[in-house]
mmCIF file of C-alpha atoms and ligand atoms in Angstrom:
data_model
loop_
_atom_site.group_PDB
_atom_site.id
_atom_site.type_symbol
_atom_site.label_atom_id
_atom_site.label_comp_id
_atom_site.label_asym_id
_atom_site.label_seq_id
_atom_site.Cartn_x
_atom_site.Cartn_y
_atom_site.Cartn_z
ATOM 1 C CA MET A 164 73.888 93.402 105.958
ATOM 2 C CA LEU A 165 76.612 91.970 108.105
ATOM 3 C CA LYS A 166 75.727 88.845 109.987
ATOM 4 C CA LYS A 167 75.707 88.782 113.741
ATOM 5 C CA PRO A 168 78.987 87.235 114.814
ATOM 6 C CA THR A 169 79.044 83.910 116.543
ATOM 7 C CA ALA A 170 82.750 83.561 117.218
ATOM 8 C CA VAL A 171 84.554 84.859 120.287
ATOM 9 C CA ILE A 172 87.202 87.250 119.076
ATOM 10 C CA SER A 173 89.422 90.015 120.273
ATOM 11 C CA SER A 174 89.717 93.469 118.767
ATOM 12 C CA LEU A 175 91.953 96.489 118.911
ATOM 13 C CA THR A 176 88.987 98.730 119.226
ATOM 14 C CA MET A 177 87.123 97.504 122.298
ATOM 15 C CA PRO A 178 88.661 97.539 124.707
ATOM 16 C CA TRP A 179 92.078 98.094 123.240
ATOM 17 C CA VAL A 180 93.802 97.361 126.515
ATOM 18 C CA ALA A 181 92.180 93.937 126.616
ATOM 19 C CA LEU A 182 93.443 93.219 123.163
ATOM 20 C CA LEU A 183 96.943 94.136 124.195
ATOM 21 C CA GLU A 184 96.686 91.655 127.012
ATOM 22 C CA GLY A 185 95.564 89.056 124.506
ATOM 23 C CA MET A 186 92.146 88.613 126.096
ATOM 24 C CA ALA A 187 89.069 87.597 124.176
ATOM 25 C CA PHE A 188 85.648 89.062 124.844
ATOM 26 C CA SER A 189 82.110 87.939 124.247
ATOM 27 C CA PRO A 190 80.268 88.111 120.931
ATOM 28 C CA GLU A 191 77.809 90.489 122.571
ATOM 29 C CA ALA A 192 80.555 92.921 123.529
ATOM 30 C CA PHE A 193 82.060 92.566 120.078
ATOM 31 C CA SER A 194 78.751 93.257 118.375
ATOM 32 C CA GLU A 195 78.090 96.245 120.597
ATOM 33 C CA ASP A 196 81.466 97.726 119.733
ATOM 34 C CA ARG A 197 81.014 97.145 116.048
ATOM 35 C CA GLU A 198 77.817 99.125 116.161
ATOM 36 C CA ARG A 199 79.123 101.865 118.452
ATOM 37 C CA TRP A 200 81.007 103.719 115.752
ATOM 38 C CA SER A 201 81.585 103.533 112.041
ATOM 39 C CA TYR A 202 83.388 105.197 109.151
ATOM 40 C CA SER A 203 80.376 107.048 107.757
ATOM 41 C CA GLY A 204 77.025 108.558 108.670
ATOM 42 C CA LYS A 205 75.823 109.526 112.138
ATOM 43 C CA ARG A 206 78.466 107.382 113.830
ATOM 44 C CA GLY A 207 81.216 108.407 111.461
ATOM 45 C CA PRO A 208 84.537 110.107 112.315
ATOM 46 C CA ALA A 209 83.028 113.610 112.644
ATOM 47 C CA TYR A 210 80.769 112.303 115.444
ATOM 48 C CA TRP A 211 83.085 109.907 117.273
ATOM 49 C CA ALA A 212 83.760 112.344 120.131
ATOM 50 C CA THR A 213 80.025 112.708 120.780
ATOM 51 C CA LEU A 214 79.206 109.003 120.863
ATOM 52 C CA ASP A 215 80.748 108.172 124.237
ATOM 53 C CA ASP A 216 82.464 110.085 127.025
ATOM 54 C CA ASP A 217 85.415 107.730 126.581
ATOM 55 C CA PHE A 218 85.842 108.985 123.017
ATOM 56 C CA ALA A 219 86.503 112.620 124.013
ATOM 57 C CA SER A 220 90.089 112.513 122.720
ATOM 58 C CA CYS A 221 88.733 112.008 119.199
ATOM 59 C CA GLY A 222 87.495 115.601 119.354
ATOM 60 C CA GLN A 223 89.654 117.344 121.948
ATOM 61 C CA GLY A 224 93.025 115.746 121.241
ATOM 62 C CA LYS A 225 95.791 117.866 119.769
ATOM 63 C CA ASN A 226 97.965 114.951 118.646
ATOM 64 C CA GLN A 227 95.519 112.872 116.664
ATOM 65 C CA SER A 228 96.227 110.361 113.937
ATOM 66 C CA PRO A 229 96.316 109.921 111.016
ATOM 67 C CA ILE A 230 98.081 112.936 109.493
ATOM 68 C CA ASN A 231 99.464 114.124 106.199
ATOM 69 C CA LEU A 232 103.231 113.817 106.525
ATOM 70 C CA THR A 233 104.630 117.045 105.139
ATOM 71 C CA GLN A 234 107.014 119.850 106.174
ATOM 72 C CA LEU A 235 109.409 117.165 107.327
ATOM 73 C CA LEU A 236 112.211 118.072 109.699
ATOM 74 C CA ASP A 237 115.593 116.541 108.919
ATOM 75 C CA GLY A 238 116.882 114.769 112.007
ATOM 76 C CA GLU A 239 119.272 112.053 113.033
ATOM 77 C CA LEU A 240 116.746 109.305 113.620
ATOM 78 C CA PRO A 241 118.254 106.197 115.191
ATOM 79 C CA GLU A 242 117.873 102.880 113.385
ATOM 80 C CA ILE A 243 115.040 100.676 114.523
ATOM 81 C CA GLU A 244 115.518 96.955 114.984
ATOM 82 C CA LEU A 245 112.885 94.322 114.363
ATOM 83 C CA HIS A 246 113.342 90.878 115.883
ATOM 84 C CA TYR A 247 110.311 88.909 114.720
ATOM 85 C CA PRO A 248 110.928 85.177 115.291
ATOM 86 C CA THR A 249 107.297 84.149 115.894
ATOM 87 C CA GLN A 250 104.544 84.037 113.309
ATOM 88 C CA GLY A 251 100.952 85.264 113.211
ATOM 89 C CA ASP A 252 98.434 82.469 113.473
ATOM 90 C CA LYS A 253 94.968 84.070 113.486
ATOM 91 C CA VAL A 254 93.156 86.362 111.063
ATOM 92 C CA ILE A 255 90.073 88.227 112.276
ATOM 93 C CA ASN A 256 87.460 90.426 110.635
ATOM 94 C CA ASN A 257 86.274 92.675 113.482
ATOM 95 C CA GLY A 258 83.876 94.681 111.335
ATOM 96 C CA HIS A 259 86.246 97.664 111.192
ATOM 97 C CA THR A 260 89.346 95.989 109.760
ATOM 98 C CA VAL A 261 91.079 92.682 109.114
ATOM 99 C CA GLN A 262 93.648 91.900 111.756
ATOM 100 C CA VAL A 263 96.351 89.241 112.194
ATOM 101 C CA ASN A 264 97.203 88.410 115.809
ATOM 102 C CA PHE A 265 100.626 87.324 117.020
ATOM 103 C CA PRO A 266 101.825 85.218 119.909
ATOM 104 C CA SER A 267 104.434 86.868 122.146
ATOM 105 C CA GLY A 268 108.088 87.142 121.244
ATOM 106 C CA ASN A 269 108.340 89.654 118.389
ATOM 107 C CA ILE A 270 110.259 92.747 119.446
ATOM 108 C CA LEU A 271 110.716 96.238 118.019
ATOM 109 C CA ARG A 272 113.637 98.109 119.567
ATOM 110 C CA MET A 273 113.599 101.872 119.312
ATOM 111 C CA GLU A 274 115.062 104.665 121.423
ATOM 112 C CA GLY A 275 116.491 102.071 123.814
ATOM 113 C CA GLN A 276 113.096 100.530 124.539
ATOM 114 C CA ALA A 277 111.490 97.209 123.635
ATOM 115 C CA PHE A 278 107.966 96.992 122.247
ATOM 116 C CA GLU A 279 106.257 93.677 121.523
ATOM 117 C CA LEU A 280 104.221 93.101 118.363
ATOM 118 C CA LYS A 281 100.580 92.349 119.220
ATOM 119 C CA GLN A 282 98.850 92.442 115.857
ATOM 120 C CA PHE A 283 98.779 94.082 112.489
ATOM 121 C CA HIS A 284 95.735 95.281 110.587
ATOM 122 C CA PHE A 285 94.898 97.224 107.470
ATOM 123 C CA HIS A 286 93.248 100.386 106.228
ATOM 124 C CA SER A 287 92.112 100.964 102.655
ATOM 125 C CA PRO A 288 92.786 103.570 101.428
ATOM 126 C CA SER A 289 95.775 104.519 103.593
ATOM 127 C CA GLU A 290 95.142 106.660 106.682
ATOM 128 C CA ASN A 291 98.400 108.585 106.789
ATOM 129 C CA THR A 292 99.329 110.323 103.566
ATOM 130 C CA ILE A 293 102.828 111.394 102.469
ATOM 131 C CA ASN A 294 103.034 114.866 100.952
ATOM 132 C CA GLY A 295 99.365 114.519 100.125
ATOM 133 C CA GLN A 296 99.744 111.130 98.474
ATOM 134 C CA SER A 297 97.324 108.389 99.484
ATOM 135 C CA PHE A 298 98.075 104.679 99.018
ATOM 136 C CA PRO A 299 95.607 101.859 98.283
ATOM 137 C CA LEU A 300 96.410 100.090 101.558
ATOM 138 C CA GLU A 301 98.300 100.797 104.802
ATOM 139 C CA ALA A 302 99.270 98.222 107.409
ATOM 140 C CA HIS A 303 99.621 99.141 111.079
ATOM 141 C CA PHE A 304 101.945 96.963 113.144
ATOM 142 C CA VAL A 305 100.814 97.590 116.729
ATOM 143 C CA HIS A 306 103.436 97.121 119.453
ATOM 144 C CA ALA A 307 103.242 97.687 123.210
ATOM 145 C CA ASP A 308 105.874 97.912 125.906
ATOM 146 C CA LYS A 309 105.440 96.383 129.363
ATOM 147 C CA ARG A 310 103.576 99.476 130.598
ATOM 148 C CA GLY A 311 101.148 99.457 127.687
ATOM 149 C CA ASN A 312 102.792 102.325 125.795
ATOM 150 C CA LEU A 313 102.135 101.859 122.103
ATOM 151 C CA ALA A 314 104.418 102.067 119.078
ATOM 152 C CA VAL A 315 102.790 101.658 115.670
ATOM 153 C CA VAL A 316 104.784 101.001 112.512
ATOM 154 C CA GLY A 317 102.908 102.020 109.358
ATOM 155 C CA VAL A 318 103.738 100.350 106.047
ATOM 156 C CA MET A 319 102.330 101.705 102.784
ATOM 157 C CA PHE A 320 101.303 99.434 99.921
ATOM 158 C CA GLU A 321 101.444 100.613 96.307
ATOM 159 C CA GLN A 322 99.821 98.787 93.447
ATOM 160 C CA GLY A 323 102.122 96.408 91.591
ATOM 161 C CA ALA A 324 103.072 92.773 91.900
ATOM 162 C CA ALA A 325 101.162 90.507 94.253
ATOM 163 C CA ASN A 326 102.478 90.528 97.817
ATOM 164 C CA GLU A 327 103.475 86.973 98.730
ATOM 165 C CA GLY A 328 103.902 87.848 102.400
ATOM 166 C CA LEU A 329 100.213 88.752 102.710
ATOM 167 C CA GLN A 330 98.935 85.673 100.948
ATOM 168 C CA PRO A 331 98.643 83.301 103.962
ATOM 169 C CA ALA A 332 96.128 85.736 105.504
ATOM 170 C CA TRP A 333 94.503 86.637 102.183
ATOM 171 C CA ASN A 334 93.879 82.923 101.443
ATOM 172 C CA GLN A 335 91.662 82.811 104.527
ATOM 173 C CA LEU A 336 90.252 86.357 104.717
ATOM 174 C CA PRO A 337 87.044 86.207 106.797
ATOM 175 C CA LEU A 338 84.418 87.912 104.659
ATOM 176 C CA HIS A 339 81.998 88.688 107.489
ATOM 177 C CA ALA A 340 82.354 90.791 110.630
ATOM 178 C CA GLY A 341 83.066 88.495 113.540
ATOM 179 C CA GLY A 342 84.738 85.867 111.384
ATOM 180 C CA GLN A 343 88.076 84.460 112.400
ATOM 181 C CA GLU A 344 90.336 81.786 110.984
ATOM 182 C CA THR A 345 93.374 79.943 112.257
ATOM 183 C CA LEU A 346 95.919 80.239 109.489
ATOM 184 C CA ASP A 347 96.936 77.050 107.667
ATOM 185 C CA VAL A 348 100.248 78.743 106.890
ATOM 186 C CA PRO A 349 101.406 81.092 109.688
ATOM 187 C CA ILE A 350 102.350 84.594 108.591
ATOM 188 C CA ASP A 351 105.840 86.039 108.903
ATOM 189 C CA ALA A 352 105.639 89.775 109.617
ATOM 190 C CA THR A 353 109.176 90.364 108.332
ATOM 191 C CA LYS A 354 107.931 89.409 104.860
ATOM 192 C CA LEU A 355 105.651 92.440 104.864
ATOM 193 C CA MET A 356 108.512 94.848 105.543
ATOM 194 C CA PRO A 357 110.311 96.780 102.813
ATOM 195 C CA SER A 358 114.075 96.326 102.377
ATOM 196 C CA SER A 359 114.766 99.669 104.070
ATOM 197 C CA LEU A 360 113.520 100.440 107.581
ATOM 198 C CA GLU A 361 114.028 104.201 107.188
ATOM 199 C CA TYR A 362 111.074 105.972 108.679
ATOM 200 C CA TYR A 363 109.199 109.154 109.479
ATOM 201 C CA ARG A 364 108.656 109.718 113.206
ATOM 202 C CA PHE A 365 105.906 111.647 114.993
ATOM 203 C CA ASN A 366 103.601 111.408 117.962
ATOM 204 C CA GLY A 367 99.967 110.559 117.500
ATOM 205 C CA SER A 368 97.014 108.504 118.606
ATOM 206 C CA LEU A 369 94.955 105.437 117.906
ATOM 207 C CA THR A 370 93.092 106.147 114.659
ATOM 208 C CA THR A 371 89.895 104.537 115.987
ATOM 209 C CA PRO A 372 87.852 105.360 119.101
ATOM 210 C CA PRO A 373 88.845 105.992 121.843
ATOM 211 C CA CYS A 374 91.594 107.851 119.848
ATOM 212 C CA THR A 375 93.991 107.519 122.798
ATOM 213 C CA GLU A 376 97.088 109.733 122.458
ATOM 214 C CA GLY A 377 100.701 109.063 123.409
ATOM 215 C CA VAL A 378 101.260 106.623 120.551
ATOM 216 C CA ARG A 379 104.758 106.592 119.006
ATOM 217 C CA TRP A 380 104.253 106.542 115.243
ATOM 218 C CA LEU A 381 106.787 105.403 112.685
ATOM 219 C CA VAL A 382 105.797 105.324 109.014
ATOM 220 C CA LEU A 383 108.277 103.519 106.799
ATOM 221 C CA LYS A 384 109.446 105.553 103.803
ATOM 222 C CA GLU A 385 109.655 102.682 101.336
ATOM 223 C CA PRO A 386 106.311 101.226 100.232
ATOM 224 C CA VAL A 387 105.814 97.547 99.447
ATOM 225 C CA SER A 388 103.724 96.187 96.613
ATOM 226 C CA ILE A 389 100.239 94.732 96.487
ATOM 227 C CA SER A 390 98.255 93.569 93.470
ATOM 228 C CA LYS A 391 94.968 95.098 92.378
ATOM 229 C CA GLU A 392 93.336 91.720 93.061
ATOM 230 C CA GLN A 393 94.674 91.677 96.628
ATOM 231 C CA VAL A 394 93.333 95.171 97.304
ATOM 232 C CA GLU A 395 89.963 94.102 95.915
ATOM 233 C CA ALA A 396 89.963 90.991 98.112
ATOM 234 C CA PHE A 397 90.460 93.199 101.177
ATOM 235 C CA GLN A 398 87.629 95.459 100.030
ATOM 236 C CA ARG A 399 85.291 92.462 99.825
ATOM 237 C CA ALA A 400 86.054 91.674 103.472
ATOM 238 C CA ILE A 401 85.751 95.361 104.528
ATOM 239 C CA PRO A 402 83.298 96.753 101.968
ATOM 240 C CA PHE A 403 83.754 100.456 102.820
ATOM 241 C CA ASP A 404 86.669 102.890 103.170
ATOM 242 C CA ASN A 405 88.101 102.280 106.641
ATOM 243 C CA ASN A 406 90.371 105.309 106.867
ATOM 244 C CA ARG A 407 89.834 108.097 109.350
ATOM 245 C CA PRO A 408 90.400 111.481 107.638
ATOM 246 C CA VAL A 409 93.756 113.152 108.289
ATOM 247 C CA GLN A 410 93.871 115.267 111.437
ATOM 248 C CA PRO A 411 95.523 118.641 112.166
ATOM 249 C CA VAL A 412 99.260 118.390 112.843
ATOM 250 C CA ASN A 413 99.087 121.341 115.304
ATOM 251 C CA ALA A 414 102.382 121.820 117.155
ATOM 252 C CA ARG A 415 103.888 118.470 116.225
ATOM 253 C CA VAL A 416 107.071 117.935 114.282
ATOM 254 C CA ILE A 417 107.485 115.107 111.798
ATOM 255 C CA VAL A 418 111.094 114.004 111.681
ATOM 256 C CA GLN A 419 112.726 112.150 108.818
HETATM 257 ZN ZN1 ZN B 1347 95.189 101.154 112.160
#
Protein backbone atom coordinates (compact mmCIF):
# COMPACT_ATOMS: atom_id res chain seq x y z
CA MET A 1 0.00 0.00 0.00
CA LEU A 2 1.05 3.56 -0.55
CA LYS A 3 2.15 5.42 2.52
CA LYS A 4 0.27 8.44 3.73
CA PRO A 5 2.18 11.47 2.50
CA THR A 6 3.87 13.77 4.92
CA ALA A 7 5.22 16.38 2.55
CA VAL A 8 3.35 19.47 1.39
CA ILE A 9 3.15 19.28 -2.37
CA SER A 10 1.28 20.69 -5.28
CA SER A 11 -0.49 18.73 -7.98
CA LEU A 12 -2.02 19.24 -11.38
CA THR A 13 -5.05 17.31 -10.36
CA MET A 14 -6.40 19.10 -7.30
CA PRO A 15 -7.06 21.85 -7.73
CA TRP A 16 -5.42 22.35 -11.07
CA VAL A 17 -5.87 26.09 -10.93
CA ALA A 18 -3.92 26.22 -7.68
CA LEU A 19 -1.11 24.31 -9.28
CA LEU A 20 -0.99 26.77 -12.13
CA GLU A 21 -0.63 29.55 -9.62
CA GLY A 22 2.22 27.63 -8.03
CA MET A 23 0.43 27.19 -4.72
CA ALA A 24 1.00 24.28 -2.40
CA PHE A 25 -1.79 22.59 -0.48
CA SER A 26 -1.98 20.52 2.65
CA PRO A 27 -1.13 16.83 2.91
CA GLU A 28 -4.74 16.20 3.88
CA ALA A 29 -6.04 17.79 0.69
CA PHE A 30 -3.42 15.92 -1.30
CA SER A 31 -4.36 12.60 0.26
CA GLU A 32 -8.05 13.24 -0.30
CA ASP A 33 -7.44 13.96 -3.96
CA ARG A 34 -5.28 10.91 -4.42
CA GLU A 35 -8.10 8.77 -3.14
CA ARG A 36 -10.87 10.58 -5.01
CA TRP A 37 -10.18 8.93 -8.34
CA SER A 38 -7.92 6.31 -9.81
CA TYR A 39 -7.03 4.52 -13.03
CA SER A 40 -8.90 1.30 -12.27
CA GLY A 41 -11.82 -0.17 -10.35
CA LYS A 42 -14.80 1.72 -8.94
CA ARG A 43 -13.00 5.06 -9.16
CA GLY A 44 -11.51 4.36 -12.56
CA PRO A 45 -11.97 6.37 -15.78
CA ALA A 46 -15.41 4.89 -16.58
CA TYR A 47 -16.71 6.28 -13.26
CA TRP A 48 -14.91 9.62 -13.04
CA ALA A 49 -17.99 11.63 -14.09
CA THR A 50 -20.04 10.05 -11.29
CA LEU A 51 -17.55 10.66 -8.49
CA ASP A 52 -18.04 14.42 -8.12
CA ASP A 53 -20.28 17.06 -9.67
CA ASP A 54 -17.10 18.91 -10.65
CA PHE A 55 -16.08 15.95 -12.80
CA ALA A 56 -19.12 16.14 -15.11
CA SER A 57 -17.00 17.05 -18.14
CA CYS A 58 -15.33 13.63 -17.92
CA GLY A 59 -18.65 12.14 -19.03
CA GLN A 60 -20.48 14.91 -20.87
CA GLY A 61 -17.59 16.57 -22.69
CA LYS A 62 -17.40 16.31 -26.46
CA ASN A 63 -13.75 17.35 -26.74
CA GLN A 64 -12.08 15.00 -24.30
CA SER A 65 -8.49 13.86 -24.21
CA PRO A 66 -6.62 11.68 -24.93
CA ILE A 67 -7.48 10.60 -28.48
CA ASN A 68 -6.18 8.38 -31.23
CA LEU A 69 -4.65 10.74 -33.78
CA THR A 70 -5.88 9.52 -37.14
CA GLN A 71 -7.65 10.88 -40.25
CA LEU A 72 -5.25 13.80 -40.13
CA LEU A 73 -6.08 16.96 -42.03
CA ASP A 74 -3.20 18.55 -43.92
CA GLY A 75 -2.92 22.19 -42.90
CA GLU A 76 -0.44 25.01 -42.80
CA LEU A 77 0.40 24.86 -39.12
CA PRO A 78 2.56 27.75 -37.96
CA GLU A 79 5.89 26.98 -36.29
CA ILE A 80 5.91 26.96 -32.53
CA GLU A 81 8.71 28.57 -30.58
CA LEU A 82 10.04 27.36 -27.25
CA HIS A 83 12.08 29.74 -25.12
CA TYR A 84 13.02 27.71 -22.05
CA PRO A 85 15.83 29.49 -20.17
CA THR A 86 14.91 28.30 -16.65
CA GLN A 87 15.26 24.78 -15.32
CA GLY A 88 12.98 22.46 -13.36
CA ASP A 89 14.02 22.06 -9.76
CA LYS A 90 11.45 19.79 -8.08
CA VAL A 91 10.23 16.27 -8.80
CA ILE A 92 6.99 15.10 -7.20
CA ASN A 93 5.13 11.80 -7.02
CA ASN A 94 1.49 12.86 -6.56
CA GLY A 95 0.12 9.32 -6.59
CA HIS A 96 -1.18 9.68 -10.16
CA THR A 97 2.03 10.63 -11.95
CA VAL A 98 5.57 11.92 -11.53
CA GLN A 99 5.81 15.62 -12.19
CA VAL A 100 8.67 18.12 -12.53
CA ASN A 101 7.79 21.70 -11.57
CA PHE A 102 9.33 24.79 -13.14
CA PRO A 103 9.93 28.31 -11.92
CA SER A 104 8.52 31.06 -14.15
CA GLY A 105 10.18 32.22 -17.34
CA ASN A 106 9.81 29.40 -19.87
CA ILE A 107 7.64 30.45 -22.79
CA LEU A 108 5.86 28.63 -25.61
CA ARG A 109 4.76 30.94 -28.42
CA MET A 110 1.98 29.71 -30.66
CA GLU A 111 -0.68 31.45 -32.74
CA GLY A 112 0.64 34.82 -31.56
CA GLN A 113 0.15 33.99 -27.89
CA ALA A 114 2.54 33.29 -25.03
CA PHE A 115 2.06 30.35 -22.68
CA GLU A 116 4.32 29.73 -19.69
CA LEU A 117 5.59 26.26 -18.80
CA LYS A 118 4.32 25.20 -15.36
CA GLN A 119 5.30 21.55 -15.15
CA PHE A 120 5.74 18.38 -17.09
CA HIS A 121 4.62 14.90 -16.09
CA PHE A 122 4.39 11.44 -17.55
CA HIS A 123 1.96 8.72 -18.54
CA SER A 124 2.91 5.10 -19.13
CA PRO A 125 1.79 3.78 -21.53
CA SER A 126 1.11 6.87 -23.66
CA GLU A 127 -2.36 8.44 -23.48
CA ASN A 128 -2.63 9.76 -27.02
CA THR A 129 -1.96 7.21 -29.72
CA ILE A 130 -0.87 7.92 -33.32
CA ASN A 131 -2.69 5.89 -35.96
CA GLY A 132 -3.41 3.35 -33.26
CA GLN A 133 0.18 3.13 -32.08
CA SER A 134 0.84 3.37 -28.35
CA PHE A 135 4.21 4.38 -26.90
CA PRO A 136 5.80 3.22 -23.62
CA LEU A 137 5.80 6.75 -22.19
CA GLU A 138 4.33 10.17 -23.02
CA ALA A 139 5.35 13.47 -21.44
CA HIS A 140 2.90 16.35 -21.11
CA PHE A 141 4.41 19.83 -20.95
CA VAL A 142 1.66 21.94 -19.36
CA HIS A 143 1.64 25.65 -20.21
CA ALA A 144 -0.79 28.41 -19.24
CA ASP A 145 -1.33 31.92 -20.51
CA LYS A 146 -2.08 34.87 -18.23
CA ARG A 147 -5.81 34.04 -18.25
CA GLY A 148 -5.24 30.41 -17.31
CA ASN A 149 -5.85 29.01 -20.80
CA LEU A 150 -3.85 25.82 -21.18
CA ALA A 151 -1.59 24.56 -23.95
CA VAL A 152 -0.16 21.07 -23.54
CA VAL A 153 2.73 19.77 -25.63
CA GLY A 154 2.84 15.97 -25.79
CA VAL A 155 6.13 14.20 -26.46
CA MET A 156 6.21 10.47 -27.20
CA PHE A 157 9.03 8.23 -25.99
CA GLU A 158 10.02 5.09 -27.89
CA GLN A 159 12.26 2.41 -26.49
CA GLY A 160 15.92 2.79 -27.41
CA ALA A 161 18.92 4.51 -25.91
CA ALA A 162 18.73 5.97 -22.43
CA ASN A 163 17.40 9.53 -22.33
CA GLU A 164 20.04 11.74 -20.72
CA GLY A 165 17.66 14.68 -20.42
CA LEU A 166 15.38 12.71 -18.08
CA GLN A 167 18.16 11.43 -15.87
CA PRO A 168 18.33 14.32 -13.34
CA ALA A 169 14.70 13.57 -12.39
CA TRP A 170 15.08 9.80 -12.72
CA ASN A 171 18.07 9.85 -10.31
CA GLN A 172 15.72 11.17 -7.63
CA LEU A 173 12.36 9.63 -8.58
CA PRO A 174 10.17 9.62 -5.44
CA LEU A 175 8.94 6.05 -5.12
CA HIS A 176 5.97 6.82 -2.88
CA ALA A 177 2.88 8.97 -3.40
CA GLY A 178 3.43 12.29 -1.70
CA GLY A 179 7.20 12.16 -2.09
CA GLN A 180 9.05 15.13 -3.46
CA GLU A 181 12.70 15.91 -4.04
CA THR A 182 14.63 19.05 -4.86
CA LEU A 183 16.80 18.11 -7.80
CA ASP A 184 20.57 18.04 -7.27
CA VAL A 185 20.95 18.74 -10.98
CA PRO A 186 18.16 20.98 -12.36
CA ILE A 187 16.40 19.68 -15.45
CA ASP A 188 16.47 21.41 -18.82
CA ALA A 189 13.16 20.89 -20.62
CA THR A 190 14.73 21.59 -24.02
CA LYS A 191 16.76 18.39 -23.60
CA LEU A 192 13.55 16.37 -23.65
CA MET A 193 12.46 17.81 -27.00
CA PRO A 194 13.06 16.07 -30.32
CA SER A 195 15.08 17.86 -33.02
CA SER A 196 11.92 18.70 -34.96
CA LEU A 197 9.05 20.64 -33.39
CA GLU A 198 6.56 19.60 -36.09
CA TYR A 199 3.30 18.75 -34.44
CA TYR A 200 -0.28 17.54 -34.64
CA ARG A 201 -2.83 20.09 -33.41
CA PHE A 202 -6.28 19.54 -31.91
CA ASN A 203 -8.51 20.75 -29.12
CA GLY A 204 -9.02 18.66 -26.04
CA SER A 205 -9.15 18.51 -22.28
CA LEU A 206 -7.23 17.66 -19.16
CA THR A 207 -6.83 13.87 -19.18
CA THR A 208 -7.51 13.66 -15.43
CA PRO A 209 -10.52 14.84 -13.41
CA PRO A 210 -12.02 17.41 -13.68
CA CYS A 211 -11.37 16.78 -17.44
CA THR A 212 -11.70 20.52 -18.14
CA GLU A 213 -12.03 21.32 -21.86
CA GLY A 214 -10.61 24.19 -23.90
CA VAL A 215 -7.06 22.85 -23.78
CA ARG A 216 -4.89 23.49 -26.86
CA TRP A 217 -3.13 20.21 -27.62
CA LEU A 218 0.03 19.82 -29.65
CA VAL A 219 1.59 16.36 -29.99
CA LEU A 220 5.06 16.39 -31.49
CA LYS A 221 5.48 14.08 -34.48
CA GLU A 222 9.03 12.97 -33.72
CA PRO A 223 9.42 10.68 -30.70
CA VAL A 224 12.46 10.76 -28.42
CA SER A 225 14.15 7.73 -26.93
CA ILE A 226 13.98 6.15 -23.51
CA SER A 227 15.65 2.98 -22.27
CA LYS A 228 13.77 -0.06 -21.03
CA GLU A 229 15.38 0.51 -17.62
CA GLN A 230 14.11 4.10 -17.50
CA VAL A 231 10.56 2.99 -18.32
CA GLU A 232 10.80 0.36 -15.59
CA ALA A 233 12.06 2.95 -13.10
CA PHE A 234 8.99 5.09 -13.81
CA GLN A 235 6.75 2.05 -13.36
CA ARG A 236 8.26 1.43 -9.92
CA ALA A 237 7.29 4.97 -8.91
CA ILE A 238 3.80 4.68 -10.50
CA PRO A 239 3.10 0.95 -10.26
CA PHE A 240 -0.01 0.89 -12.50
CA ASP A 241 -0.93 2.09 -16.00
CA ASN A 242 -1.69 5.80 -15.65
CA ASN A 243 -3.25 6.39 -19.05
CA ARG A 244 -6.87 7.36 -19.50
CA PRO A 245 -8.38 5.39 -22.43
CA VAL A 246 -8.70 7.26 -25.73
CA GLN A 247 -11.89 9.29 -26.07
CA PRO A 248 -14.21 9.86 -29.06
CA VAL A 249 -12.93 12.47 -31.51
CA ASN A 250 -16.52 13.57 -32.34
CA ALA A 251 -16.56 16.69 -34.52
CA ARG A 252 -12.93 17.64 -33.99
CA VAL A 253 -10.30 17.93 -36.67
CA ILE A 254 -6.70 16.90 -36.10
CA VAL A 255 -4.40 19.04 -38.21
CA GLN A 256 -0.88 18.10 -39.24
ZN1 LIG B 1 -0.91 14.32 -18.61
